[in-house]
Short mmCIF file of C-alpha atoms and ligand atoms in Angstrom, two decimals:
data_model
loop_
_atom_site.label_atom_id
_atom_site.label_comp_id
_atom_site.label_asym_id
_atom_site.label_seq_id
_atom_site.Cartn_x
_atom_site.Cartn_y
_atom_site.Cartn_z
CA MET A 1 117.77 144.05 124.90
CA ASN A 2 117.64 147.93 124.19
CA LEU A 3 113.97 148.45 124.30
CA THR A 4 113.85 152.39 123.69
CA LYS A 5 112.78 153.55 120.07
CA ASP A 6 115.80 155.43 119.87
CA HIS A 7 117.78 152.05 119.13
CA ALA A 8 115.21 151.14 116.47
CA LEU A 9 116.12 154.28 114.57
CA THR A 10 120.09 153.57 115.20
CA LEU A 11 119.45 150.17 113.71
CA ASP A 12 117.70 151.87 111.07
CA SER A 13 120.53 154.16 110.21
CA ALA A 14 123.17 151.32 109.85
CA ASP A 15 120.58 149.50 107.70
CA PRO A 16 122.37 149.21 104.29
CA LEU A 17 118.96 148.14 102.71
CA ALA A 18 116.95 151.52 104.25
CA ALA A 19 117.05 153.23 100.94
CA PHE A 20 115.54 150.50 99.19
CA ARG A 21 112.03 151.75 100.69
CA GLU A 22 112.06 155.04 98.58
CA ARG A 23 111.62 152.53 95.51
CA PHE A 24 108.14 151.57 96.50
CA VAL A 25 105.38 153.50 96.61
CA VAL A 26 104.26 154.68 100.08
CA GLU A 27 101.19 156.35 99.90
CA ASP A 28 100.67 156.71 103.81
CA GLU A 29 103.69 157.01 105.81
CA ALA A 30 101.79 156.58 108.91
CA LEU A 31 100.69 153.29 108.39
CA ILE A 32 103.04 150.21 109.67
CA TYR A 33 102.27 147.40 106.69
CA LEU A 34 103.03 144.32 108.47
CA ASP A 35 101.57 142.09 105.48
CA GLY A 36 103.86 142.10 102.71
CA ASN A 37 104.04 138.67 102.69
CA SER A 38 100.18 138.28 101.49
CA LEU A 39 100.86 141.20 99.07
CA GLY A 40 103.72 142.89 98.84
CA ARG A 41 104.05 146.86 98.06
CA LEU A 42 103.68 148.13 94.48
CA PRO A 43 107.52 149.20 93.26
CA ARG A 44 107.47 152.59 91.54
CA ALA A 45 109.55 150.99 88.44
CA THR A 46 105.96 149.38 88.17
CA GLN A 47 104.17 151.99 87.68
CA SER A 48 105.66 153.11 84.84
CA ARG A 49 106.02 149.81 83.03
CA MET A 50 102.79 149.43 83.25
CA ARG A 51 101.90 152.56 81.62
CA GLU A 52 104.73 152.15 79.05
CA LEU A 53 103.14 148.59 78.57
CA VAL A 54 99.20 149.53 78.11
CA ASP A 55 100.21 152.74 76.16
CA HIS A 56 103.08 151.28 74.10
CA GLN A 57 103.10 147.72 73.47
CA TRP A 58 99.36 147.08 73.80
CA GLY A 59 98.56 150.65 72.63
CA GLU A 60 100.59 150.90 69.58
CA ARG A 61 102.28 147.93 68.72
CA LEU A 62 99.06 145.68 69.25
CA ILE A 63 99.50 141.94 68.04
CA ARG A 64 103.51 142.77 66.98
CA GLY A 65 103.92 142.63 70.64
CA TRP A 66 104.06 138.72 70.84
CA ASN A 67 107.07 139.07 68.69
CA GLU A 68 108.77 142.14 70.48
CA GLY A 69 109.22 140.04 73.61
CA TRP A 70 105.69 138.73 74.98
CA LEU A 71 106.14 135.52 74.09
CA ASP A 72 109.68 134.71 75.67
CA ALA A 73 108.79 136.88 78.58
CA PRO A 74 107.32 134.01 80.84
CA ALA A 75 110.96 132.01 80.17
CA ARG A 76 112.97 135.54 80.63
CA ILE A 77 111.32 136.97 83.72
CA GLY A 78 111.60 133.22 85.00
CA ASP A 79 114.95 133.02 84.74
CA LYS A 80 115.44 136.15 86.52
CA ILE A 81 113.32 134.63 89.44
CA GLY A 82 115.82 131.29 88.90
CA GLN A 83 118.68 133.55 90.13
CA LEU A 84 117.06 134.71 93.33
CA ILE A 85 116.54 130.83 94.30
CA GLY A 86 119.69 129.28 92.71
CA ALA A 87 118.21 127.79 89.56
CA ARG A 88 119.69 126.99 86.37
CA PRO A 89 118.73 129.24 83.28
CA ARG A 90 115.91 127.63 81.90
CA SER A 91 114.58 125.98 84.59
CA VAL A 92 112.02 128.43 86.26
CA LEU A 93 108.76 129.30 83.97
CA ILE A 94 106.23 131.97 85.02
CA ALA A 95 102.51 130.28 84.01
CA ASP A 96 98.78 130.16 85.82
CA SER A 97 98.68 130.57 89.53
CA THR A 98 100.48 128.69 92.24
CA SER A 99 97.82 125.71 92.76
CA VAL A 100 97.30 125.22 89.02
CA ASN A 101 101.13 124.94 88.90
CA LEU A 102 101.49 122.56 91.84
CA TYR A 103 98.68 120.42 90.19
CA LYS A 104 100.70 119.71 86.82
CA LEU A 105 103.79 119.54 88.65
CA LEU A 106 102.44 116.87 91.12
CA LEU A 107 100.31 115.19 88.83
CA ALA A 108 103.50 114.76 86.34
CA ALA A 109 105.46 113.43 89.06
CA VAL A 110 102.81 110.61 90.50
CA ILE A 111 102.83 109.33 86.53
CA ALA A 112 106.41 109.68 86.34
CA GLN A 113 107.06 107.84 89.67
CA GLU A 114 105.04 104.59 88.36
CA GLY A 115 104.53 101.59 90.67
CA ARG A 116 104.61 103.97 94.02
CA ARG A 117 101.44 105.01 95.74
CA THR A 118 101.97 107.98 98.10
CA ILE A 119 102.26 111.33 98.21
CA VAL A 120 103.77 112.75 101.91
CA THR A 121 103.30 116.02 103.05
CA ASP A 122 102.59 117.66 106.60
CA ASP A 123 99.71 119.42 108.57
CA LEU A 124 101.38 122.99 108.35
CA ASN A 125 100.80 123.15 104.53
CA PHE A 126 99.04 125.51 102.75
CA PRO A 127 95.19 124.31 102.61
CA SER A 128 95.18 124.63 98.64
CA ASP A 129 97.96 122.37 98.45
CA LEU A 130 96.16 119.73 100.45
CA TYR A 131 93.20 120.50 97.83
CA ILE A 132 95.33 119.89 94.99
CA MET A 133 96.98 116.63 96.05
CA GLN A 134 93.29 115.45 97.14
CA GLY A 135 92.60 116.20 93.48
CA VAL A 136 95.54 114.07 92.12
CA ALA A 137 94.58 111.74 94.49
CA LYS A 138 91.19 110.80 93.32
CA LEU A 139 92.41 110.80 89.46
CA THR A 140 95.08 108.61 90.39
CA GLY A 141 94.29 106.19 93.07
CA ALA A 142 97.47 107.87 94.87
CA GLU A 143 97.38 108.17 98.59
CA ILE A 144 97.99 111.20 100.44
CA VAL A 145 100.21 110.99 103.97
CA VAL A 146 99.49 114.03 106.28
CA VAL A 147 102.65 113.94 108.93
CA GLU A 148 101.10 115.65 111.89
CA SER A 149 103.45 118.41 113.22
CA ASP A 150 103.34 120.51 116.86
CA GLY A 151 101.78 123.08 115.00
CA ILE A 152 104.72 125.11 114.22
CA HIS A 153 107.97 123.21 114.01
CA GLY A 154 107.92 120.89 110.59
CA PRO A 155 108.10 117.30 111.58
CA VAL A 156 111.15 116.32 110.30
CA GLU A 157 111.80 113.01 112.22
CA ALA A 158 108.47 111.75 111.46
CA ILE A 159 108.62 112.58 107.74
CA ALA A 160 111.95 110.60 107.58
CA GLU A 161 109.73 107.60 109.08
CA ALA A 162 106.62 108.06 106.66
CA LEU A 163 109.00 108.07 103.65
CA ASP A 164 109.23 104.83 102.49
CA GLU A 165 109.62 102.61 98.94
CA ASN A 166 105.74 103.32 98.22
CA SER A 167 106.40 107.26 98.29
CA ALA A 168 106.20 108.63 95.18
CA VAL A 169 106.02 112.19 96.09
CA LEU A 170 107.30 114.59 99.19
CA CYS A 171 104.99 117.40 99.01
CA LEU A 172 105.71 120.35 101.08
CA SER A 173 105.52 124.09 101.66
CA HIS A 174 109.27 125.29 102.66
CA THR A 175 108.37 128.14 105.09
CA ALA A 176 104.73 127.43 106.72
CA PHE A 177 102.36 129.60 106.32
CA LYS A 178 101.13 130.54 109.87
CA SER A 179 104.43 129.47 111.76
CA GLY A 180 107.09 130.83 109.53
CA TYR A 181 108.94 127.29 109.82
CA THR A 182 111.67 127.13 107.50
CA TYR A 183 112.71 123.34 106.62
CA ASP A 184 116.46 122.59 105.80
CA LEU A 185 115.84 122.07 101.87
CA SER A 186 119.17 119.94 100.81
CA ALA A 187 118.71 117.74 104.06
CA VAL A 188 114.68 117.30 103.82
CA THR A 189 115.08 116.78 99.98
CA ALA A 190 117.67 114.10 100.74
CA LEU A 191 115.30 112.22 102.97
CA ALA A 192 112.79 111.91 99.86
CA HIS A 193 115.85 110.97 97.68
CA ASP A 194 117.00 108.12 100.05
CA VAL A 195 113.65 105.96 99.31
CA GLY A 196 113.69 107.32 95.90
CA ALA A 197 110.74 109.67 96.24
CA VAL A 198 110.81 113.01 94.23
CA ALA A 199 110.49 116.39 96.44
CA LEU A 200 107.80 118.79 94.99
CA TRP A 201 108.51 122.43 97.46
CA ASP A 202 105.87 125.09 97.47
CA LEU A 203 108.15 128.24 98.11
CA SER A 204 105.65 130.93 98.23
CA HIS A 205 106.57 132.19 101.56
CA SER A 206 110.22 131.76 100.95
CA VAL A 207 110.83 133.28 97.59
CA GLY A 208 112.47 136.81 98.04
CA ALA A 209 112.67 136.53 101.68
CA VAL A 210 114.77 133.17 102.31
CA GLU A 211 117.84 132.13 100.62
CA ILE A 212 117.56 128.83 98.66
CA ASP A 213 119.74 127.27 96.30
CA LEU A 214 117.69 124.78 94.45
CA THR A 215 120.52 123.35 92.43
CA ALA A 216 122.55 122.65 95.60
CA ALA A 217 119.99 121.31 97.33
CA LYS A 218 119.16 119.04 94.29
CA VAL A 219 115.58 119.98 94.24
CA ASP A 220 113.57 117.97 91.63
CA SER A 221 110.54 120.47 91.56
CA ALA A 222 109.07 123.68 93.20
CA VAL A 223 106.18 126.15 92.65
CA GLY A 224 106.02 129.67 94.19
CA CYS A 225 103.84 132.83 94.26
CA THR A 226 105.22 136.32 92.86
CA TYR A 227 102.76 138.59 94.49
CA LYS A 228 104.07 137.88 98.29
CA TYR A 229 107.72 138.80 98.60
CA LEU A 230 108.51 139.32 95.09
CA ASN A 231 105.51 142.39 94.72
CA GLY A 232 104.24 141.16 91.73
CA GLY A 233 100.88 142.51 92.02
CA PRO A 234 98.06 141.10 93.10
CA GLY A 235 97.01 137.78 91.45
CA ALA A 236 100.33 137.77 89.54
CA PRO A 237 100.75 134.61 87.65
CA ALA A 238 102.99 131.88 89.98
CA PHE A 239 106.15 130.25 88.67
CA LEU A 240 107.65 126.43 88.54
CA TYR A 241 110.49 124.94 88.63
CA LEU A 242 111.60 121.56 87.10
CA ARG A 243 115.08 120.60 87.27
CA GLU A 244 116.63 120.16 83.76
CA ASP A 245 116.84 116.43 83.56
CA LEU A 246 113.05 115.86 84.37
CA GLN A 247 111.73 118.30 82.04
CA GLU A 248 110.93 116.01 79.13
CA GLN A 249 111.01 113.11 81.38
CA TRP A 250 107.92 114.82 82.79
CA GLN A 251 104.44 115.20 80.62
CA ASN A 252 102.40 118.39 81.25
CA PRO A 253 98.91 117.06 82.15
CA VAL A 254 97.41 120.13 81.37
CA SER A 255 98.61 120.27 77.37
CA GLY A 256 97.79 122.90 75.36
CA TRP A 257 99.10 125.07 72.42
CA MET A 258 101.48 127.01 74.39
CA GLY A 259 103.05 123.93 74.76
CA GLN A 260 103.16 122.71 71.58
CA ALA A 261 106.46 122.39 69.69
CA ASP A 262 105.09 123.75 66.90
CA LEU A 263 102.98 126.57 68.24
CA PHE A 264 101.54 128.12 65.04
CA GLY A 265 101.90 125.21 62.83
CA PHE A 266 98.18 124.67 64.27
CA GLY A 267 98.61 120.71 63.63
CA LEU A 268 95.52 118.56 65.44
CA THR A 269 98.02 116.24 67.47
CA TYR A 270 100.00 117.44 70.59
CA ASP A 271 103.50 117.21 70.41
CA ALA A 272 105.48 118.46 73.34
CA ALA A 273 107.97 121.36 72.89
CA PRO A 274 111.43 120.79 74.02
CA GLY A 275 112.59 121.77 77.32
CA LEU A 276 110.36 123.55 79.83
CA THR A 277 108.18 125.38 77.66
CA ARG A 278 105.87 122.19 77.50
CA PHE A 279 104.56 123.42 81.10
CA GLN A 280 102.98 126.02 79.81
CA THR A 281 99.49 125.70 78.85
CA GLY A 282 97.61 128.51 77.74
CA THR A 283 98.23 132.43 76.24
CA PRO A 284 100.41 134.17 79.34
CA PRO A 285 98.70 136.86 80.85
CA ILE A 286 101.22 139.66 79.79
CA LEU A 287 100.06 142.79 81.96
CA SER A 288 99.96 141.25 84.85
CA LEU A 289 103.29 138.99 84.01
CA SER A 290 104.91 141.97 83.14
CA ALA A 291 104.25 143.80 86.47
CA ILE A 292 106.50 141.16 88.22
CA GLU A 293 109.86 142.08 86.75
CA PRO A 294 110.64 145.57 88.54
CA GLY A 295 109.87 143.74 91.98
CA VAL A 296 112.47 140.42 90.92
CA ASP A 297 115.19 143.37 89.45
CA LEU A 298 115.01 145.21 93.28
CA LEU A 299 115.69 141.88 94.96
CA LEU A 300 118.42 141.05 92.49
CA GLU A 301 119.65 144.42 92.86
CA ALA A 302 119.66 144.46 96.63
CA GLY A 303 121.29 140.56 96.75
CA MET A 304 119.54 137.84 98.66
CA ALA A 305 121.97 137.64 101.30
CA ALA A 306 121.69 141.00 102.34
CA VAL A 307 117.78 140.55 102.25
CA ARG A 308 117.81 137.41 104.39
CA ALA A 309 120.69 139.44 106.72
CA LYS A 310 118.07 142.10 107.27
CA SER A 311 114.89 139.79 107.84
CA VAL A 312 117.04 137.85 110.47
CA ALA A 313 117.86 141.12 112.02
CA LEU A 314 113.93 142.47 112.22
CA SER A 315 112.50 138.99 113.14
CA ASP A 316 115.27 138.52 115.93
CA TYR A 317 114.43 142.38 116.74
CA LEU A 318 110.61 141.62 117.06
CA ILE A 319 110.80 138.30 119.31
CA GLY A 320 113.36 140.57 121.68
CA LEU A 321 110.34 142.76 122.20
CA TRP A 322 107.77 140.31 122.21
CA GLU A 323 109.66 138.66 125.09
CA ALA A 324 110.37 142.05 126.69
CA LYS A 325 106.81 143.79 126.03
CA LEU A 326 104.07 141.37 125.03
CA LYS A 327 104.64 138.07 126.93
CA PRO A 328 104.03 139.01 129.90
CA LEU A 329 100.33 140.12 128.75
CA GLY A 330 99.33 137.06 127.13
CA PHE A 331 100.88 137.02 123.50
CA ARG A 332 102.77 133.81 122.87
CA LEU A 333 105.33 133.07 120.18
CA ASN A 334 103.77 130.70 117.60
CA SER A 335 106.97 130.82 115.55
CA PRO A 336 110.11 129.22 115.78
CA ARG A 337 113.29 130.65 118.05
CA ASP A 338 115.83 129.37 116.30
CA VAL A 339 116.51 131.64 113.74
CA ALA A 340 117.51 129.28 110.61
CA ARG A 341 114.22 127.52 110.79
CA ARG A 342 112.34 130.60 110.74
CA GLY A 343 111.13 132.58 107.43
CA SER A 344 110.18 136.08 107.56
CA HIS A 345 107.09 136.40 109.41
CA VAL A 346 106.17 136.08 113.30
CA SER A 347 102.94 134.65 114.55
CA LEU A 348 102.26 135.71 117.91
CA GLY A 349 98.82 134.03 119.59
CA HIS A 350 96.68 135.46 122.05
CA GLU A 351 93.35 134.48 123.31
CA HIS A 352 91.79 137.37 122.02
CA GLY A 353 94.19 137.43 118.78
CA LEU A 354 91.17 138.21 116.14
CA ALA A 355 90.12 141.57 118.06
CA ILE A 356 93.52 142.46 118.33
CA ASP A 357 94.06 142.05 115.15
CA LEU A 358 90.90 144.17 114.10
CA ALA A 359 91.92 146.62 116.41
CA LEU A 360 95.37 147.25 115.14
CA ILE A 361 93.56 147.87 111.96
CA GLU A 362 90.79 149.94 112.96
CA GLU A 363 92.38 152.54 115.13
CA MET A 364 96.01 152.21 115.59
CA GLY A 365 97.46 152.06 112.08
CA VAL A 366 99.19 148.45 111.79
CA LEU A 367 98.21 146.28 109.37
CA PRO A 368 98.94 142.51 109.72
CA ASP A 369 96.87 139.57 108.98
CA PHE A 370 94.99 136.77 111.62
CA ARG A 371 95.37 133.43 111.00
CA LYS A 372 92.92 131.16 113.16
CA PRO A 373 92.75 130.30 115.56
CA ASP A 374 95.02 132.65 117.32
CA SER A 375 97.78 133.89 115.31
CA ILE A 376 98.63 137.47 114.55
CA ARG A 377 101.07 137.17 111.67
CA LEU A 378 103.73 139.94 111.56
CA GLY A 379 105.31 139.99 107.92
CA LEU A 380 108.27 141.66 107.50
CA THR A 381 109.75 142.54 104.59
CA PRO A 382 113.42 143.50 104.17
CA LEU A 383 113.14 146.18 101.18
CA THR A 384 110.68 147.86 102.97
CA THR A 385 109.75 147.04 106.63
CA SER A 386 112.15 149.33 109.18
CA PHE A 387 113.17 148.88 112.59
CA ALA A 388 111.03 151.62 113.50
CA ASP A 389 107.93 149.59 112.37
CA VAL A 390 108.43 146.80 114.35
CA TRP A 391 109.09 149.02 117.46
CA GLU A 392 105.72 150.89 116.67
CA ALA A 393 103.85 147.93 115.85
CA VAL A 394 104.78 146.34 119.19
CA GLU A 395 104.31 149.25 121.12
CA ARG A 396 100.79 149.44 119.49
CA MET A 397 100.39 146.11 120.27
CA ARG A 398 100.94 146.37 123.86
CA LEU A 399 98.60 149.42 124.25
CA VAL A 400 95.74 147.75 122.40
CA VAL A 401 95.87 145.15 125.47
CA SER A 402 96.97 147.23 128.07
CA GLN A 403 94.33 149.97 127.47
CA ARG A 404 91.85 146.78 126.85
CA ARG A 405 90.75 148.19 123.18
CA TYR A 406 90.48 145.23 121.71
CA GLU A 407 87.33 144.48 123.62
CA ALA A 408 85.03 146.65 121.16
CA TYR A 409 85.92 143.62 118.65
CA ARG A 410 85.23 140.84 120.46
CA THR A 411 81.93 139.98 118.44
CA GLN A 412 83.23 140.61 115.06
CA SER A 413 84.37 138.44 112.70
CA VAL A 414 86.18 138.93 109.24
CA VAL A 415 86.35 138.19 105.92
CA VAL A 416 89.88 138.77 104.13
CA THR A 417 92.72 140.31 106.06
C1 PLP B 501 100.11 132.01 98.63
C2 PLP B 501 100.23 130.89 98.58
C3 PLP B 501 99.79 130.02 97.60
C4 PLP B 501 99.01 131.16 96.42
O1 PLP B 501 98.09 130.00 95.47
P1 PLP B 501 97.50 130.85 94.44
O2 PLP B 501 97.09 129.60 93.72
O3 PLP B 501 98.86 131.39 93.65
O4 PLP B 501 96.07 131.40 94.73
C5 PLP B 501 99.87 128.81 97.43
N1 PLP B 501 100.82 128.21 98.15
C6 PLP B 501 101.49 128.77 99.39
C7 PLP B 501 102.16 127.84 100.43
C8 PLP B 501 101.25 129.92 99.41
O5 PLP B 501 101.32 131.02 100.58
#
């Protein structure tokens, strides 16, 4: 492994995606931003899109905007996200938050899987997803089976054992938010299908970073977030996926007027709209919804194969540097070694993890994030992260520990990073 900074610069000059960085707002060139897996950078095209939307569409067109593209936007932009994840047209809809979409699909699935009682998940899953399951369980009497992992790797064999003829839904995050472990989508979906359960995947930490083919993997249903690798902006609405043959079998439990067959008929009885439209509930948030499109367009232009190839190269490079420079200083690899099972962030554990994270942010110009108990999460976003960024981040982490800079931060606690 070549450890020089010159080597990082050589990798950057050979990077076919390097030019995409200029398509994003980078106000502070000195800041090494490694949190694009929590909040992606702002695409330049989004700035002009938002101005046009506010000044022209809202300011001038007013209510006419609904017939000039707003009503169809959740399905139209949903289709573009669908192209990133191997979904057939009209099987992705943008609506609500990831948590709310999970609630809608999970409750719909449990009801549709009548007679089956368990929801199977793992302990790597995002807490909100477990909270949603607990809410659904309370309402339906379903039972949640949380399969235990080693904290890093998906417990695939134990999941296979937990699934049986009583399982209604297998509900997992495709890429784990802490360790970055990525499940084999086809193989694990097949485990659910083998016992007659349906699969509901949370793609939040995969979409825009990992290659996904929902159609080939025969996935039943999925949800995902748009403000991470899709660069949709803070609090941008989420998406849901439902395979075509299930769209009219599953009922949206939060039935509202935007999912009504005759929207402007104002009849007093709910009559579900055809297709996936029924999973819309209320009025879509047009401002934040529209902000999703430019980031998705950039990923479509780059192509997910190229995005994944660079993500793999970045995380392999980071792990090589960790082994040579950080492992001797007490940093542990809290992510899978096998690149086929790794998403686009790498977690490094350290007994002083939180203090190191704070020192990086406060005095070293590096912005990662921290997840309890000990993980510093380094998010690698292929359209904007360079190999030189990775080299610099590792070098500065080395300095924080070797110069004992973290000691000044050992008593602090933190609210949001
Ligand atoms: C970020 C993330 C979410 C976000 O949920 P919201 O309800 O949109 O806030 C959900 N699930 C996972 C796995 C995530 O990583």
